[in-house]
Amino acid sequence: MKSVSIAVMLALLPLRLAAQEPLDPALLLKPPADAWPTYNGDYSGRRFSPLTAVNAKNIDALGLAWAFRLPSDNRSGASTSIKATPLLVHGILYFAVPDHVWAVDARSGREVWHYRWESKGGIHIGNRGVGITGNWLFFETPDCHLVSLDIRTGKERWRQEICDLNQYYYGSVAPVIIRNHVIVGVSGDDLDIAGYLESRDPETGALQWRWSVPARPGEPGAESWPSEDAMLHGGGMTWVPSTYDPDLNLMYLGTGNPQPVLAGKGRAGDNLYTESIVALNPDTGKLVWYFQSSPHDTHDWDAVQTPVLFDSEIDGRPRKLLAQASRNGYFFVLDRATGKNVLTKPFIKTNWARGIDSKGQPMPDPAKEPSPAGTLVSPSSDGASNWYPPSLNPQTGLFYVSTNRSFSMFYLTDLADKPQGWGGNDRGGYGESYLQAIDYRTGAVKWSHRWYGRGLSGLLSTAGGLLFSGDTAGHFVALNPSTGDILWHTGLTANISNGPITYELDGRQYVVVGAGDTLYAFWMIGDRGESGARKAADDRRSR
Amino acid sequence: MRWSQVISWAAVFALTATAAVTTRANAGQGIGAPGPADKPTVDPVKAAAGKNTFVQNCAFCHGLDASGGERGGDLIRSLIVARDRKGEEIGKIVAAGIPAKGMPPFTLTPAQIEELSQFLHQRVAEKASRNAKPINIVVGDAAAGEAYFNGEGGCRACHSPTGDLAHVATRFAPQDLQLRMLFPPRPGAGPPIDSGQRGPAPTQITVTLPGGEQVRGVLVRIDDFAVALKDANGSYRSWTRSPDVKVDVQDPRAAHYALLDKYTDRDIQNLVAYLETLK
């Protein structure tokens, strides 16, 4: 009997391994229900799922399927908060925290493999995930490497240095794959360095192109800096994944804050292309257009927030659009073919801008720059929004963003003509946290839910009439996306720390979310859930 | 750019208080800090000696603060300094000079090179730090601050310069005083309530149950789904939130938070100048 079962297991083994198949790059263009093949689920950045098996009518039965807690021996010295959005490829979830990558069975939550990187340093604040194409996985390390692994084994394939650790750069962003380009960015805000975006060859890791965020001397945009020296040390990190429109063949990147971070005296001007939404050709790395969310920022308000792509009618005309709820508190809608501003509206009250200019860009109030005695500014440096993924729901016409209304005192401490490093700091304060639902045709906040504490969360909305978010007290919450009414919640061991995802396997819909050191998967409990899921699957097949 | 998530899910109402005293410190050396894990720790004695060497030999071209001058490059942002650990890279340049750029060679002992290196690494660390202290925040008009305190600010409703605020300027440094005024700490950040020291005043809450019974106490925790308090007997009690369970939170700091939308920066400067007179 025993030998029979072993024989059966051995017979099944090749099938089990065969399940770990390569990712067909075509899936990146139109992901099926059983895949989450790129950071945002698809290239649009909407984080809207068409799945309906879990829906507003049956969500009472949503319960825990499994939990995967990071092993405790991997916690020393590194942030092990799961900020990565896991990728789902052929039934396996792939995600990272700094220096570690896991492959986990999406049905059971069991580890398939684990890869550990020996670190030479760097800021270990977070890793936002991996990129995959074919059998190859790509991730960044805090000590400035891009590493490729074989998804079947977790074995290292190659490593390439993508930045200089000695200059205090570090790696954190999830690579995005566009055809034969692995798009990677860099982080680092301590020593006046220039941010850039790179494309690397998926086979070898060789550099294909590099785009500098600060304009290069002699090129357009250079006039927005006072000197070559200021440009070469001008900041603009690239630490949130880009979105991509295959029809226009344009990728959209939000860029980080200029440097020195809080002291702007040595970098008079708009400081292009920091704190901008830029459209790049992914084959050449050439800039096609830009829009600057925060000209000449002095508050650390990286405009890296996901540029979300969507199509909608504006004034009766169908438009290809892009929306960003920026860290500075403003919601922007742009024409994504041209970069022309369609609307600019605050999504939370702030106190730093004098108004909106003719290009739709907020104009900073010089009186709200950091000062030696302190300047009271809202939002604080953490911003009105941050890197947490927002969600855009075409059924409700709403853009959802996790928001802080916060205040802090900004101090200028480096009064030199050429300040260096941060040149100041901000301290404080007070903060209120909200889930904001913004009408993307008008920019008006249609509904707002205030949480009791302070914190931000990644978001996901679904065609099942659900909006998933964390609160600030360790709960995972589902709301009615039209009204903001709370429909369901469950208490976890930490606040939601990434963007939730959803997928369907074997006729059952899963919702997966990271909270601190644990990845949680939910599904419909009992007969009601299973039959509901099967019915939904049958319905889809019969359509 | 680094974003520290200032959250404590276990003690929601302690948040603002902890944030008020949060320093976004660099973690120091090793894994997790900016830059390579093997970057040198700075010995202040050696760095001070290195500063003397720097002032005598280098400052004329590179500037007193090593940020560069008309003749010499910026050493804070120097790649050579970034790659140096204990003088091995800096020493090469010092010994050979850079004739093409007009830098002559210098004859320094290995100990002097190491000290010079320590000074430069100290300067880099200072510039990369996010913890510099404000230069001077007592720049306001104390009389105008007193007028705001007694008038527009509404501060007199709760505070008195001869009562709770007597000698307040002797208890806190100016920046602490400024931040505590703007963002008063919530319970959880100050001394424990039983310690005998003056801690943040508790947030009070009244819970009205479906039958009309009212329970008052000190707020322990509240979110969309549950509320907990300590009642007058010190007992912990909690309820599931529902439309039938009414809660009324009374935070004694609410007036401070409301002022955040009203203060001008000059008002803040004047108030701090006034509070500084309460020695």
Short mmCIF file of C-alpha atoms in Angstrom, two decimals, chain A residues 67-462:
data_model
loop_
_atom_site.label_atom_id
_atom_site.label_comp_id
_atom_site.label_asym_id
_atom_site.label_seq_id
_atom_site.Cartn_x
_atom_site.Cartn_y
_atom_site.Cartn_z
CA ALA A 67 -1.35 32.27 5.78
CA PHE A 68 2.36 32.25 4.93
CA ARG A 69 4.54 33.81 7.61
CA LEU A 70 8.12 34.68 6.78
CA PRO A 71 10.52 32.45 8.69
CA SER A 72 11.83 34.22 11.78
CA ASP A 73 15.49 33.46 10.99
CA ASN A 74 15.25 35.81 8.03
CA ARG A 75 14.17 38.81 10.03
CA SER A 76 17.43 40.05 11.48
CA GLY A 77 18.64 43.38 10.22
CA ALA A 78 16.15 43.73 7.43
CA SER A 79 12.69 45.09 6.99
CA THR A 80 10.49 42.06 6.55
CA SER A 81 7.31 43.93 6.00
CA ILE A 82 5.83 42.51 2.79
CA LYS A 83 5.56 45.57 0.56
CA ALA A 84 5.87 43.55 -2.62
CA THR A 85 2.83 42.78 -4.72
CA PRO A 86 3.17 39.03 -5.37
CA LEU A 87 3.15 37.84 -8.96
CA LEU A 88 1.06 34.76 -9.79
CA VAL A 89 2.34 32.56 -12.61
CA HIS A 90 0.92 29.07 -13.18
CA GLY A 91 -0.29 28.59 -9.64
CA ILE A 92 2.85 29.88 -7.90
CA LEU A 93 3.16 33.23 -6.11
CA TYR A 94 6.53 35.00 -6.30
CA PHE A 95 7.43 37.88 -4.00
CA ALA A 96 10.37 39.50 -2.25
CA VAL A 97 11.43 41.35 0.88
CA PRO A 98 14.90 42.92 1.00
CA ASP A 99 17.53 40.21 0.24
CA HIS A 100 14.92 37.41 -0.02
CA VAL A 101 12.64 35.94 -2.67
CA TRP A 102 10.00 33.29 -2.14
CA ALA A 103 7.98 31.05 -4.40
CA VAL A 104 4.82 29.95 -2.62
CA ASP A 105 2.04 27.62 -3.80
CA ALA A 106 -0.95 29.88 -4.45
CA ARG A 107 -3.40 27.10 -3.55
CA SER A 108 -1.87 26.07 -0.24
CA GLY A 109 0.49 28.79 0.93
CA ARG A 110 3.36 26.29 1.13
CA GLU A 111 6.91 27.34 0.28
CA VAL A 112 8.17 26.02 -3.06
CA TRP A 113 11.60 27.63 -2.80
CA HIS A 114 13.39 30.48 -1.04
CA TYR A 115 16.37 32.48 -2.31
CA ARG A 116 18.60 34.46 0.05
CA TRP A 117 21.02 37.19 -1.03
CA GLU A 118 24.15 37.97 0.99
CA SER A 119 24.03 41.73 1.39
CA LYS A 120 26.84 44.26 1.35
CA GLY A 121 24.63 47.00 2.80
CA GLY A 122 22.20 49.63 1.66
CA ILE A 123 18.86 50.79 2.98
CA HIS A 124 16.60 47.82 3.65
CA ILE A 125 13.36 49.78 3.85
CA GLY A 126 11.43 47.60 1.44
CA ASN A 127 11.26 45.58 -1.74
CA ARG A 128 8.24 46.14 -3.97
CA GLY A 129 8.44 42.86 -5.81
CA VAL A 130 9.75 40.90 -8.73
CA GLY A 131 9.32 40.87 -12.50
CA ILE A 132 8.94 37.67 -14.54
CA THR A 133 9.14 36.71 -18.18
CA GLY A 134 9.51 33.15 -19.48
CA ASN A 135 11.29 31.11 -16.82
CA TRP A 136 13.16 34.12 -15.52
CA LEU A 137 12.55 36.20 -12.44
CA PHE A 138 14.20 39.58 -11.75
CA PHE A 139 14.52 41.51 -8.50
CA GLU A 140 16.62 44.30 -7.00
CA THR A 141 18.72 44.17 -3.86
CA PRO A 142 19.40 46.98 -1.37
CA ASP A 143 23.10 46.74 -2.27
CA CYS A 144 22.47 47.82 -5.85
CA HIS A 145 22.15 44.57 -7.79
CA LEU A 146 19.65 43.28 -10.29
CA VAL A 147 19.46 39.51 -9.88
CA SER A 148 17.84 36.97 -12.19
CA LEU A 149 16.58 33.63 -10.86
CA ASP A 150 15.10 30.55 -12.54
CA ILE A 151 11.45 30.40 -11.44
CA ARG A 152 11.52 26.59 -11.53
CA THR A 153 14.32 26.22 -8.99
CA GLY A 154 15.01 29.59 -7.40
CA LYS A 155 18.63 29.23 -8.53
CA GLU A 156 20.56 32.35 -9.47
CA ARG A 157 21.08 32.86 -13.17
CA TRP A 158 23.06 36.11 -13.21
CA ARG A 159 23.61 39.30 -11.23
CA GLN A 160 24.38 42.81 -12.47
CA GLU A 161 25.32 45.91 -10.54
CA ILE A 162 22.82 48.66 -11.38
CA CYS A 163 23.95 51.42 -9.02
CA ASP A 164 26.82 52.57 -6.79
CA LEU A 165 26.34 51.60 -3.16
CA ASN A 166 29.23 53.87 -2.20
CA GLN A 167 27.15 56.85 -3.28
CA TYR A 168 24.28 55.61 -1.10
CA TYR A 169 22.07 54.42 -3.94
CA TYR A 170 20.01 51.32 -3.19
CA GLY A 171 17.52 49.05 -4.98
CA SER A 172 13.87 48.53 -3.99
CA VAL A 173 11.56 48.77 -7.01
CA ALA A 174 9.86 45.84 -8.76
CA PRO A 175 11.24 45.42 -12.29
CA VAL A 176 8.65 45.72 -15.08
CA ILE A 177 9.06 43.61 -18.21
CA ILE A 178 8.16 45.17 -21.56
CA ARG A 179 8.97 42.69 -24.34
CA ASN A 180 12.73 42.21 -24.16
CA HIS A 181 13.27 45.05 -21.73
CA VAL A 182 13.66 44.65 -17.98
CA ILE A 183 12.89 48.13 -16.67
CA VAL A 184 14.68 48.89 -13.40
CA GLY A 185 14.93 51.97 -11.20
CA VAL A 186 17.04 53.17 -8.31
CA SER A 187 16.55 54.67 -4.85
CA GLY A 188 18.66 56.85 -2.55
CA ASP A 189 18.10 60.26 -1.00
CA ASP A 190 21.08 60.87 1.25
CA LEU A 191 24.02 62.24 -0.72
CA ASP A 192 22.87 64.33 -3.71
CA ILE A 193 22.91 61.83 -6.53
CA ALA A 194 21.04 61.70 -9.83
CA GLY A 195 18.19 59.24 -10.32
CA TYR A 196 17.79 57.23 -13.50
CA LEU A 197 15.78 54.49 -15.13
CA GLU A 198 17.42 51.63 -16.99
CA SER A 199 16.45 48.94 -19.43
CA ARG A 200 18.33 45.65 -19.11
CA ASP A 201 18.51 42.61 -21.37
CA PRO A 202 16.47 39.75 -19.86
CA GLU A 203 19.01 37.19 -21.11
CA THR A 204 22.20 38.74 -19.82
CA GLY A 205 21.31 41.76 -17.71
CA ALA A 206 23.34 43.96 -20.06
CA LEU A 207 22.40 47.63 -20.18
CA GLN A 208 20.17 48.57 -23.14
CA TRP A 209 19.57 52.21 -22.26
CA ARG A 210 19.64 54.60 -19.33
CA TRP A 211 17.45 57.68 -18.93
CA SER A 212 18.61 60.32 -16.45
CA VAL A 213 15.84 61.94 -14.44
CA PRO A 214 17.60 65.29 -14.05
CA ALA A 215 17.93 66.78 -17.52
CA ARG A 216 21.41 66.33 -18.99
CA PRO A 217 23.57 69.41 -19.60
CA GLY A 218 22.77 70.92 -22.98
CA GLU A 219 19.50 69.04 -23.42
CA PRO A 220 15.92 70.33 -23.10
CA GLY A 221 15.07 70.81 -19.42
CA ALA A 222 18.62 71.83 -18.53
CA GLU A 223 17.38 75.42 -18.36
CA SER A 224 15.38 74.45 -15.27
CA TRP A 225 18.63 74.05 -13.28
CA PRO A 226 21.15 76.74 -12.33
CA SER A 227 24.25 74.69 -13.11
CA GLU A 228 25.63 71.47 -14.46
CA ASP A 229 26.74 70.56 -10.93
CA ALA A 230 23.17 70.92 -9.63
CA MET A 231 21.85 68.64 -12.39
CA LEU A 232 24.44 65.95 -11.83
CA HIS A 233 23.48 65.84 -8.14
CA GLY A 234 19.81 66.60 -8.67
CA GLY A 235 18.01 63.50 -7.33
CA GLY A 236 14.83 62.13 -8.89
CA MET A 237 14.67 58.49 -7.87
CA THR A 238 12.67 55.87 -9.75
CA TRP A 239 11.28 53.60 -7.06
CA VAL A 240 7.72 52.78 -8.13
CA PRO A 241 7.01 50.58 -11.20
CA SER A 242 5.99 52.20 -14.48
CA THR A 243 2.79 51.57 -16.42
CA TYR A 244 2.68 50.95 -20.18
CA ASP A 245 0.38 51.49 -23.16
CA PRO A 246 1.21 48.88 -25.84
CA ASP A 247 -0.79 50.72 -28.53
CA LEU A 248 1.11 53.97 -28.08
CA ASN A 249 4.27 52.06 -27.11
CA LEU A 250 4.78 54.51 -24.27
CA MET A 251 5.72 53.73 -20.70
CA TYR A 252 4.74 56.10 -17.91
CA LEU A 253 6.97 56.81 -14.94
CA GLY A 254 6.52 59.01 -11.89
CA THR A 255 9.83 60.47 -10.72
CA GLY A 256 11.13 61.25 -7.24
CA ASN A 257 12.11 64.41 -5.40
CA PRO A 258 15.00 66.68 -6.35
CA GLN A 259 18.12 66.85 -4.19
CA PRO A 260 19.31 68.35 -1.88
CA VAL A 261 15.91 67.29 -0.59
CA LEU A 262 14.65 70.14 1.58
CA ALA A 263 17.16 72.86 0.75
CA GLY A 264 16.44 74.33 -2.67
CA LYS A 265 18.81 77.28 -2.69
CA GLY A 266 21.46 75.61 -4.85
CA ARG A 267 18.96 74.35 -7.41
CA ALA A 268 16.84 77.39 -8.37
CA GLY A 269 14.36 76.49 -11.12
CA ASP A 270 11.78 73.81 -11.77
CA ASN A 271 14.34 70.97 -11.60
CA LEU A 272 13.12 68.93 -14.55
CA TYR A 273 12.41 66.02 -14.73
CA THR A 274 12.14 65.45 -10.99
CA GLU A 275 8.64 65.03 -9.53
CA SER A 276 7.21 64.57 -12.98
CA ILE A 277 5.09 62.12 -14.90
CA VAL A 278 7.11 61.22 -17.97
CA ALA A 279 6.29 59.19 -21.08
CA LEU A 280 9.26 57.24 -22.41
CA ASN A 281 9.74 55.02 -25.44
CA PRO A 282 10.63 51.65 -23.88
CA ASP A 283 12.79 50.67 -26.85
CA THR A 284 15.01 53.74 -26.76
CA GLY A 285 14.56 55.33 -23.34
CA LYS A 286 13.80 58.63 -25.09
CA LEU A 287 11.51 61.15 -23.42
CA VAL A 288 8.32 61.76 -25.43
CA TRP A 289 6.53 64.15 -23.08
CA TYR A 290 6.50 65.26 -19.45
CA PHE A 291 4.18 66.88 -16.94
CA GLN A 292 5.62 68.16 -13.67
CA SER A 293 3.48 67.37 -10.60
CA SER A 294 5.63 69.43 -8.21
CA PRO A 295 7.94 72.04 -9.77
CA HIS A 296 10.96 72.80 -7.56
CA ASP A 297 9.86 70.71 -4.63
CA THR A 298 11.41 71.28 -1.20
CA HIS A 299 9.26 68.84 0.81
CA ASP A 300 10.30 65.34 -0.28
CA TRP A 301 7.06 64.80 -2.17
CA ASP A 302 8.25 62.25 -4.73
CA ALA A 303 5.72 62.16 -7.60
CA VAL A 304 6.32 58.44 -8.04
CA GLN A 305 2.69 57.41 -7.49
CA THR A 306 1.43 55.00 -10.14
CA PRO A 307 0.34 56.78 -13.35
CA VAL A 308 -2.90 54.83 -13.89
CA LEU A 309 -4.02 54.39 -17.51
CA PHE A 310 -7.69 54.43 -18.49
CA ASP A 311 -10.00 55.42 -21.33
CA SER A 312 -12.98 57.65 -20.74
CA GLU A 313 -15.16 60.23 -22.36
CA ILE A 314 -14.32 63.79 -21.43
CA ASP A 315 -16.68 66.46 -22.76
CA GLY A 316 -18.33 63.83 -24.97
CA ARG A 317 -15.08 62.76 -26.61
CA PRO A 318 -13.36 59.39 -26.01
CA ARG A 319 -9.89 60.00 -24.59
CA LYS A 320 -6.81 57.95 -23.72
CA LEU A 321 -6.02 59.21 -20.25
CA LEU A 322 -3.71 58.83 -17.29
CA ALA A 323 -4.36 59.72 -13.65
CA GLN A 324 -2.08 60.24 -10.68
CA ALA A 325 -3.03 61.02 -7.06
CA SER A 326 0.26 62.66 -6.21
CA ARG A 327 2.08 62.79 -2.91
CA ASN A 328 1.67 66.59 -2.87
CA GLY A 329 -2.13 66.24 -2.49
CA TYR A 330 -3.16 66.95 -6.11
CA PHE A 331 -5.01 64.66 -8.49
CA PHE A 332 -3.95 64.97 -12.11
CA VAL A 333 -5.59 63.66 -15.26
CA LEU A 334 -3.50 63.91 -18.43
CA ASP A 335 -3.96 62.94 -22.05
CA ARG A 336 -1.54 60.02 -22.19
CA ALA A 337 -0.74 60.47 -25.88
CA THR A 338 0.36 64.09 -25.50
CA GLY A 339 0.86 64.73 -21.77
CA LYS A 340 -1.56 67.65 -21.97
CA ASN A 341 -3.30 68.36 -18.69
CA VAL A 342 -7.02 67.53 -18.58
CA LEU A 343 -7.68 68.38 -14.95
CA THR A 344 -5.91 69.21 -11.69
CA LYS A 345 -7.79 69.09 -8.39
CA PRO A 346 -6.71 68.72 -4.78
CA PHE A 347 -7.88 65.42 -3.29
CA ILE A 348 -7.16 66.57 0.26
CA LYS A 349 -6.68 69.99 1.83
CA THR A 350 -3.09 71.26 1.69
CA ASN A 351 -1.42 74.62 2.38
CA TRP A 352 1.64 74.77 0.16
CA ALA A 353 0.50 75.98 -3.28
CA ARG A 354 -0.47 79.44 -4.55
CA GLY A 355 -2.68 78.00 -7.25
CA ILE A 356 -2.57 76.13 -10.54
CA ASP A 357 -0.70 77.50 -13.55
CA SER A 358 -1.81 77.42 -17.18
CA LYS A 359 -0.20 74.02 -17.67
CA GLY A 360 -2.19 72.53 -14.81
CA GLN A 361 0.82 72.40 -12.49
CA PRO A 362 0.55 73.59 -8.87
CA MET A 363 2.65 76.67 -8.12
CA PRO A 364 4.58 76.31 -4.86
CA ASP A 365 4.21 79.13 -2.34
CA PRO A 366 7.75 80.32 -1.45
CA ALA A 367 6.47 81.16 2.04
CA LYS A 368 5.94 77.44 2.64
CA GLU A 369 9.50 76.40 1.95
CA PRO A 370 11.45 75.01 4.93
CA SER A 371 12.88 77.79 7.11
CA PRO A 372 15.36 78.01 9.99
CA ALA A 373 12.62 78.59 12.58
CA GLY A 374 10.33 75.99 11.00
CA THR A 375 7.44 76.25 8.55
CA LEU A 376 4.11 74.52 9.17
CA VAL A 377 3.27 72.58 6.01
CA SER A 378 0.52 70.21 5.04
CA PRO A 379 1.11 67.48 4.01
CA SER A 380 4.18 66.35 5.92
CA SER A 381 7.08 64.80 4.04
CA ASP A 382 5.28 61.43 4.12
CA GLY A 383 2.80 63.08 1.80
CA ALA A 384 -0.91 63.01 1.07
CA SER A 385 -0.36 59.72 -0.73
CA ASN A 386 2.69 57.55 -1.04
CA TRP A 387 3.85 54.45 -2.90
CA TYR A 388 0.84 52.34 -1.91
CA PRO A 389 -0.94 51.21 -5.06
CA PRO A 390 -4.22 53.02 -5.81
CA SER A 391 -7.12 51.48 -7.75
CA LEU A 392 -9.23 52.79 -10.62
CA ASN A 393 -12.66 51.26 -11.16
CA PRO A 394 -14.23 51.77 -14.62
CA GLN A 395 -17.62 50.55 -13.31
CA THR A 396 -17.92 53.32 -10.71
CA GLY A 397 -15.84 55.91 -12.57
CA LEU A 398 -13.83 56.41 -9.40
CA PHE A 399 -10.14 56.50 -8.58
CA TYR A 400 -9.39 55.29 -5.05
CA VAL A 401 -6.37 56.44 -3.06
CA SER A 402 -5.24 55.95 0.52
CA THR A 403 -4.62 59.43 1.86
CA ASN A 404 -3.12 61.29 4.80
CA ARG A 405 -4.05 64.79 5.80
CA SER A 406 -0.97 65.62 7.83
CA PHE A 407 1.08 68.52 9.14
CA SER A 408 4.69 68.86 10.12
CA MET A 409 7.30 71.54 10.74
CA PHE A 410 9.91 71.82 8.01
CA TYR A 411 13.28 73.13 9.24
CA LEU A 412 16.05 74.43 7.02
CA THR A 413 19.35 73.60 8.70
CA ASP A 414 21.90 74.05 5.90
CA LEU A 415 21.99 77.75 5.07
CA ALA A 416 24.96 77.57 2.67
CA ASP A 417 24.63 78.87 -0.88
CA LYS A 418 25.17 75.29 -1.98
CA PRO A 419 23.42 73.11 0.60
CA GLN A 420 24.11 69.37 0.56
CA GLY A 421 22.30 66.18 1.60
CA TRP A 422 18.92 66.82 3.12
CA GLY A 423 19.76 70.34 4.26
CA GLY A 424 16.95 70.17 6.78
CA ASN A 425 14.29 67.91 8.15
CA ASP A 426 10.66 67.85 9.12
CA ARG A 427 9.23 66.99 12.47
CA GLY A 428 5.72 66.42 13.60
CA GLY A 429 2.87 65.87 13.75
CA TYR A 430 -0.62 65.48 13.30
CA GLY A 431 -2.27 63.24 10.76
CA GLU A 432 -5.69 61.96 9.73
CA SER A 433 -6.08 59.08 7.30
CA TYR A 434 -8.77 58.68 4.68
CA LEU A 435 -9.78 56.45 1.85
CA GLN A 436 -10.68 58.90 -0.94
CA ALA A 437 -12.88 58.07 -3.92
CA ILE A 438 -12.25 60.58 -6.72
CA ASP A 439 -14.48 61.01 -9.78
CA TYR A 440 -11.87 60.81 -12.53
CA ARG A 441 -13.96 62.88 -14.94
CA THR A 442 -14.20 65.87 -12.61
CA GLY A 443 -11.58 65.38 -9.90
CA ALA A 444 -14.27 65.77 -7.23
CA VAL A 445 -14.03 63.57 -4.13
CA LYS A 446 -17.27 61.60 -4.34
CA TRP A 447 -16.91 59.88 -1.00
CA SER A 448 -14.36 59.75 1.76
CA HIS A 449 -13.94 57.32 4.63
CA ARG A 450 -11.90 58.47 7.61
CA TRP A 451 -10.01 55.86 9.61
CA TYR A 452 -9.41 56.40 13.31
CA GLY A 453 -5.62 56.17 13.28
CA ARG A 454 -2.95 57.10 10.79
CA GLY A 455 -1.57 54.96 8.00
CA LEU A 456 -1.83 54.11 4.33
CA SER A 457 -2.79 50.96 2.45
CA GLY A 458 -2.63 49.46 -1.01
CA LEU A 459 -6.00 49.07 -2.75
CA LEU A 460 -7.81 46.67 -5.09
CA SER A 461 -11.27 46.94 -6.64
CA THR A 462 -13.20 44.20 -8.41
#
